[in-house]
Short mmCIF file of C-alpha atoms and ligand atoms in Angstrom, two decimals:
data_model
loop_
_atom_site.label_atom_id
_atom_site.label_comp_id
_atom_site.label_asym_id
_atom_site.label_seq_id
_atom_site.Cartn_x
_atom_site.Cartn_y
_atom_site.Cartn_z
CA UNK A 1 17.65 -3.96 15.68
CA UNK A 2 18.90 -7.37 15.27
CA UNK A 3 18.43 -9.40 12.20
CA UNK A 4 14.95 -11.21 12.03
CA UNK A 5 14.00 -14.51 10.67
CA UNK A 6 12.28 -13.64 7.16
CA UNK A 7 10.42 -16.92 7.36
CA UNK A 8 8.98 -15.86 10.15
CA UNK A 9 7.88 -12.05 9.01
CA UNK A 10 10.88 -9.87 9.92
CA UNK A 11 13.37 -8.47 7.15
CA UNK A 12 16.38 -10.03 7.36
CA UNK A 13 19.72 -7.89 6.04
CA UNK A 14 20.25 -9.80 2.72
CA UNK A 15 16.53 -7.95 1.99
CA UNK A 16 15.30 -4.65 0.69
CA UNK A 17 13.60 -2.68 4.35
CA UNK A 18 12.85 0.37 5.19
CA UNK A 19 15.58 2.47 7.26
CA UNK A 20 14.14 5.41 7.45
CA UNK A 21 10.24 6.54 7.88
CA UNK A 22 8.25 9.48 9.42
CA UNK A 23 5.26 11.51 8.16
CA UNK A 24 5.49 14.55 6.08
CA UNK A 25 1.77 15.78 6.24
CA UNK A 26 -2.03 14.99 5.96
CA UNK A 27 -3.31 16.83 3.48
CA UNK A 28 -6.80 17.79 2.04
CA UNK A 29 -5.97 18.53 -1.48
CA UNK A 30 -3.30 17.12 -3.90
CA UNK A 31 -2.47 21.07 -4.32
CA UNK A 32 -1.44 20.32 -0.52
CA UNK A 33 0.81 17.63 -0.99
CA UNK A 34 4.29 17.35 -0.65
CA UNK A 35 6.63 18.06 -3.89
CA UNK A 36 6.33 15.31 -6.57
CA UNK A 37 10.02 14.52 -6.10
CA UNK A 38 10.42 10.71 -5.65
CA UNK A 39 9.02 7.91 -6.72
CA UNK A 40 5.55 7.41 -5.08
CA UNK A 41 3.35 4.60 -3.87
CA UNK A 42 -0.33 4.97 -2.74
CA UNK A 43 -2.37 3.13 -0.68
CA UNK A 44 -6.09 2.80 -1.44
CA UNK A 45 -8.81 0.12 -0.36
CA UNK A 46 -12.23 -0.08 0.78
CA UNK A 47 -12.45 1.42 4.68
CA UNK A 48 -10.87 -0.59 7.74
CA UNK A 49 -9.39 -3.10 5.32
CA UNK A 50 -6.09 -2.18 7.12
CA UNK A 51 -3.91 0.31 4.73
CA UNK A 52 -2.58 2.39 7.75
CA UNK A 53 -1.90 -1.26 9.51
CA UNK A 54 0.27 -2.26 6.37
CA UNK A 55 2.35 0.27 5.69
CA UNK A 56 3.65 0.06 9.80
CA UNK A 57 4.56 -2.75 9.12
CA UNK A 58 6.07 -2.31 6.12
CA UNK A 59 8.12 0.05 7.79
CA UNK A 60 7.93 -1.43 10.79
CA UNK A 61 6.77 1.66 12.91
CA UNK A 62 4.04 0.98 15.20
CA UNK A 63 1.66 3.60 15.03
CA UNK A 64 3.18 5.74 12.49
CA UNK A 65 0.20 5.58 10.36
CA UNK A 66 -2.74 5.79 12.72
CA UNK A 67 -4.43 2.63 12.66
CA UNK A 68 -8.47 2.57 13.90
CA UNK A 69 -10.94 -0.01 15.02
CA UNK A 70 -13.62 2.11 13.82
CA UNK A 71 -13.80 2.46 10.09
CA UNK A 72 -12.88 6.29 8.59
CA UNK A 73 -10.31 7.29 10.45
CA UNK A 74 -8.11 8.29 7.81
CA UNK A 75 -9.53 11.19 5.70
CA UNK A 76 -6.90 13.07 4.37
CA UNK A 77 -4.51 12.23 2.02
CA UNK A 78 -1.30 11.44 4.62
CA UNK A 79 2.02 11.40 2.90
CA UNK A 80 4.88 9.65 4.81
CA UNK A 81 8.54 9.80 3.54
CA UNK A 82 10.65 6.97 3.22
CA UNK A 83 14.38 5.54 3.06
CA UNK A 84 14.97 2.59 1.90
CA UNK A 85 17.71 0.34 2.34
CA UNK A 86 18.84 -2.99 -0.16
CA UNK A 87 20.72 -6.10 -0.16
CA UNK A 88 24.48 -5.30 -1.17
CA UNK A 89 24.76 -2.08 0.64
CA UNK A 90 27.89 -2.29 2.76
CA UNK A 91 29.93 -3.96 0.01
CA UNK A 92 29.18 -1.98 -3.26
CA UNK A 93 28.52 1.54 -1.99
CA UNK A 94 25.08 2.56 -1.02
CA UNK A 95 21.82 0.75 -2.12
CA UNK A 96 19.47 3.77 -1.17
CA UNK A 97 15.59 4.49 -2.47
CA UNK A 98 14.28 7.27 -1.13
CA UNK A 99 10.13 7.02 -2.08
CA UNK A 100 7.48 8.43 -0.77
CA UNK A 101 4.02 7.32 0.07
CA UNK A 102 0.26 7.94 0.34
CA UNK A 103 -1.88 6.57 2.45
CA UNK A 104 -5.81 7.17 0.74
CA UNK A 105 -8.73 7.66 2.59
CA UNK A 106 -10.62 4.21 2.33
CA UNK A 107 -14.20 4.18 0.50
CA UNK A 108 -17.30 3.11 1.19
CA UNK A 109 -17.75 4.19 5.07
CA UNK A 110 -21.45 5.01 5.21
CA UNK A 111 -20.90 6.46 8.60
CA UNK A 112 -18.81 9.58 7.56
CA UNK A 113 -21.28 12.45 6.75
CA UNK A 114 -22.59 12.28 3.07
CA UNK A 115 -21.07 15.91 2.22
CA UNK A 116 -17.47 14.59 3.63
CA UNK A 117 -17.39 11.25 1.83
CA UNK A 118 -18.62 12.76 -1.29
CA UNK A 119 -15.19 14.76 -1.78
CA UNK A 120 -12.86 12.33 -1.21
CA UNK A 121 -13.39 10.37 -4.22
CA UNK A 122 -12.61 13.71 -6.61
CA UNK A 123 -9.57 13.86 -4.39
CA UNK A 124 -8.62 10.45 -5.10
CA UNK A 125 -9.51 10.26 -8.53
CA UNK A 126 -7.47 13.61 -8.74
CA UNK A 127 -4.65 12.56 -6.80
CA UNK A 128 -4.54 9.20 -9.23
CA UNK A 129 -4.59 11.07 -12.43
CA UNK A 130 -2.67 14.25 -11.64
CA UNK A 131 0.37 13.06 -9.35
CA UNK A 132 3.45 12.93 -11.57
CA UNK A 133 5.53 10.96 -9.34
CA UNK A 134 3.42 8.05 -8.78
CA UNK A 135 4.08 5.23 -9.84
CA UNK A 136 2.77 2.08 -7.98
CA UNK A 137 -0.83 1.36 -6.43
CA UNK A 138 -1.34 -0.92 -3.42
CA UNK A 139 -4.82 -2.06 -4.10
CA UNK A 140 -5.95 -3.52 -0.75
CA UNK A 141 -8.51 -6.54 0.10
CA UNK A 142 -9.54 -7.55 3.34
CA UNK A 143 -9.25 -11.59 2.50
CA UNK A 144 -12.53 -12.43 4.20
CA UNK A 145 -14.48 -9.48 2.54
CA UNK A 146 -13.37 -10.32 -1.01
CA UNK A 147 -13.72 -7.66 -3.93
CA UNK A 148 -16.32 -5.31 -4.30
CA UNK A 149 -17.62 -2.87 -6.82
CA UNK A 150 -15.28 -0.08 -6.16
CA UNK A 151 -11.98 -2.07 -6.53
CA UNK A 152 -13.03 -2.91 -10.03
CA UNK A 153 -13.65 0.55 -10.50
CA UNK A 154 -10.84 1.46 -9.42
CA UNK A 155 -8.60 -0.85 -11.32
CA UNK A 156 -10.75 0.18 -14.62
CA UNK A 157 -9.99 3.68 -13.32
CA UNK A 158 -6.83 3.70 -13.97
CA UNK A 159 -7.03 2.77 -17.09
CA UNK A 160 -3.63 3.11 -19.10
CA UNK A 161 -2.15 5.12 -16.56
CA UNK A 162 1.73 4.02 -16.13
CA UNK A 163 1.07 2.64 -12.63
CA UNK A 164 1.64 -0.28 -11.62
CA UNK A 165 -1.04 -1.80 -9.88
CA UNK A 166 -0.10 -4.82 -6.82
CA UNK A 167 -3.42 -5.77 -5.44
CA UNK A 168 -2.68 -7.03 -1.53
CA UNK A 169 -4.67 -9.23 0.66
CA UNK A 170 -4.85 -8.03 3.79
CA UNK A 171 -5.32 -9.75 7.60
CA UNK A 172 -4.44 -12.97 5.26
CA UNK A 173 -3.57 -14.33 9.48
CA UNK A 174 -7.41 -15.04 9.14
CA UNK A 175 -7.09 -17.48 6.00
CA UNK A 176 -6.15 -21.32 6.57
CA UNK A 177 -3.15 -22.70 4.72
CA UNK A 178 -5.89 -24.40 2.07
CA UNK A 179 -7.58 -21.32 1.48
CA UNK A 180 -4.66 -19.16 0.10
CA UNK A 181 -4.05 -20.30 -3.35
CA UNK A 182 -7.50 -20.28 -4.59
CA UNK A 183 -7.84 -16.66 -2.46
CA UNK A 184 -5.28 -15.36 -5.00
CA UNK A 185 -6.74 -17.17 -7.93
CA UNK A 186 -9.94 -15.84 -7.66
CA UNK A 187 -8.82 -12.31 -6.54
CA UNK A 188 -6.86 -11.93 -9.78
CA UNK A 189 -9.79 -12.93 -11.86
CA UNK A 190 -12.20 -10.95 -9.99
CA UNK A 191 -10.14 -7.72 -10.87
CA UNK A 192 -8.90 -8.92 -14.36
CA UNK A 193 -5.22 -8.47 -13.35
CA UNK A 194 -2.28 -11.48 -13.70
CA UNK A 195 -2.35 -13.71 -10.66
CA UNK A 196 1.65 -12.36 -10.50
CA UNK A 197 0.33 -9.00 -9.33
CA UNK A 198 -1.70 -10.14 -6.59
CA UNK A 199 -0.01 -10.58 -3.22
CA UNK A 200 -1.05 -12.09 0.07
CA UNK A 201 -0.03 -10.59 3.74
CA UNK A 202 -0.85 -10.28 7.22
CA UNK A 203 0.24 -7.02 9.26
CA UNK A 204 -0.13 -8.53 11.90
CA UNK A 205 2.51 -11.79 11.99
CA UNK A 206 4.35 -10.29 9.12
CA UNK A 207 3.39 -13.04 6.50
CA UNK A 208 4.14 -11.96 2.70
CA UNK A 209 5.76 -8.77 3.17
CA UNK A 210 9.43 -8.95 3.32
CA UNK A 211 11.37 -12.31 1.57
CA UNK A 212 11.67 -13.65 -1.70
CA UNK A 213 8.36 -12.95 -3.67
CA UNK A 214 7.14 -10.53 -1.15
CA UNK A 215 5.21 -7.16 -1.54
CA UNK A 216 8.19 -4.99 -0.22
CA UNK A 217 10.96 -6.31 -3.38
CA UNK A 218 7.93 -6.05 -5.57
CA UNK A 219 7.08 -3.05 -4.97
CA UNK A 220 11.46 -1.90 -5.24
CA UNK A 221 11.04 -3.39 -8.43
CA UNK A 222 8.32 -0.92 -9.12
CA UNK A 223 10.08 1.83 -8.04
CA UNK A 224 13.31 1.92 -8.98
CA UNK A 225 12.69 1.79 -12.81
CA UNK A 226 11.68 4.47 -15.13
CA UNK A 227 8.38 5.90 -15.66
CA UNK A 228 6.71 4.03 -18.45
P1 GTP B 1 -9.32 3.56 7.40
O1 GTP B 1 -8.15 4.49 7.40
O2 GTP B 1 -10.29 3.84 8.51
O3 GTP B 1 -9.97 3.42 6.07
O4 GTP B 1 -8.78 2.10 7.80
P2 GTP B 1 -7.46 1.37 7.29
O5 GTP B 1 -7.69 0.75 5.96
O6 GTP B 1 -6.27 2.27 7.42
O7 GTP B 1 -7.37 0.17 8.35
P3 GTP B 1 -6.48 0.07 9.68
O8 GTP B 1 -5.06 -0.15 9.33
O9 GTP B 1 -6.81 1.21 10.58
O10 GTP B 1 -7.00 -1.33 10.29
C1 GTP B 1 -8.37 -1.55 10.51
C2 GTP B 1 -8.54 -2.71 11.51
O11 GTP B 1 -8.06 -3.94 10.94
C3 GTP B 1 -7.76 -2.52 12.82
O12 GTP B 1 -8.59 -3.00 13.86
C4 GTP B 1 -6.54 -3.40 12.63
O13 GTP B 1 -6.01 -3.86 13.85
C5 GTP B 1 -7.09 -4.55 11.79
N1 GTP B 1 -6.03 -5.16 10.98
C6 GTP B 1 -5.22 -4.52 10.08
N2 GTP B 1 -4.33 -5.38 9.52
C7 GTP B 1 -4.56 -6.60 10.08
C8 GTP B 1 -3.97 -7.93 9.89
O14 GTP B 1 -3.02 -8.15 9.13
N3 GTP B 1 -4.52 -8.94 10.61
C9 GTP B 1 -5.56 -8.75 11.47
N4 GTP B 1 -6.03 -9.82 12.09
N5 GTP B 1 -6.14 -7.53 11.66
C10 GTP B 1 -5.65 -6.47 10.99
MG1 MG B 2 -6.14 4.33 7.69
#
């Protein structure tokens, strides 16, 4: 693929991106899962606010996570592999990450049956507590939905875990240019976290993912160091 303009959404190849990615397996328990052998990310966010949508295009596979119009699609915990890629590569030897991540089921879809949605949030909370290899949690908000109960909960959740937690607003395409700074401000205060860990992006055009200050370096950061 040919080198896109990073102002414009694409990775360019002075940029950390994702070179490799395909799904490993959906599974219903974290006994399920796939071997805690690389640094993990997860996924998690209120229903439809567009967590199978972002990490396409982080990886920018169409339709490797399944994305849905209707809400509760994804109910499983799916686990995709990744490779990733970094700036420096060809000259110095290889600049490789392999990671892997997890993409939750969202909360809060009254639609799913009551004895369904009732176990996924023991699987989560397991999942969150018991994985050894995770390290980093993408907490998503839909920008025009704002925070709700369950993302503080969440973020409380977590406690002193050693996770880092990037908090992502999502379908930001449907915020004006104005509107973005005090988004982040008051997203940051809303969940008590530093305004440096929240993040604003748009699956759709791209926006916020890739260059300088984007989620995908942020997140290699993330990875590549030592458990805490
Ligand atoms: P569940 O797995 O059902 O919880 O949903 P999800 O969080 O994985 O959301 P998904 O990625 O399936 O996206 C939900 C809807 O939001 C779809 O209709 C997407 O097309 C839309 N969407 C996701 N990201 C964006 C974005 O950046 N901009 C816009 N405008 N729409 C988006
Ligand atoms: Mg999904």
């Amino acid at each position: 693929m040919a080198a896109t303009n990073p102002e414009r959404g694409g990775a360019g190849r002075d940029e950390w991106r994702v070179v490799e990615a395909r799904f490993e397996t959906s599974a219903p328990t974290l006994a399920a899962a796939p071997p805690a052998d690389r640094p993990e990310l997860a996924v998690a966010g209120r229903s439809n606010v567009g967590k199978s949508s972002l990490l396409n295009a982080l990886c920018r596979r169409q339709g490797l996570a399944r994305t849905s119009a209707a809400p509760g699609r994804t109910q499983l915990l799916n686990f995709f592999a990744w490779t990733l890629q970094g700036p420096g590569a060809d000259a110095k030897g290889s600049a490789k990450l392999e990671v892997r991540c997890a993409d939750l089921p969202g909360y809060g879809y009254a639609a799913v049956p009551t004895a369904v949605r009732d176990s996924f949030a023991p699987m989560i909370e397991r999942y969150l507590l018991e994985r050894a290899s995770l390290r980093a949690l993408l907490l998503l908000v839909d920008v025009r939905r704002g925070v709700d109960d369950r993302d503080v909960q969440l973020v409380e959740f977590l406690g002193d875990r050693p996770i880092d937690v990037l908090v992502v607003g999502t379908k930001g395409d449907k915020l004006s240019t104005g509107e973005r700074g005090l988004w982040a401000r008051q997203t940051a205060e809303a969940l008590g976290v530093e305004r440096s860990r929240v993040h604003l992006s748009s699956a759709k055009s791209g926006e916020g993912l890739f260059g300088r200050g984007g989620l995908l370096p942020a997140l290699v950061a993330r990875l590549r160091t030592e458990p805490r």
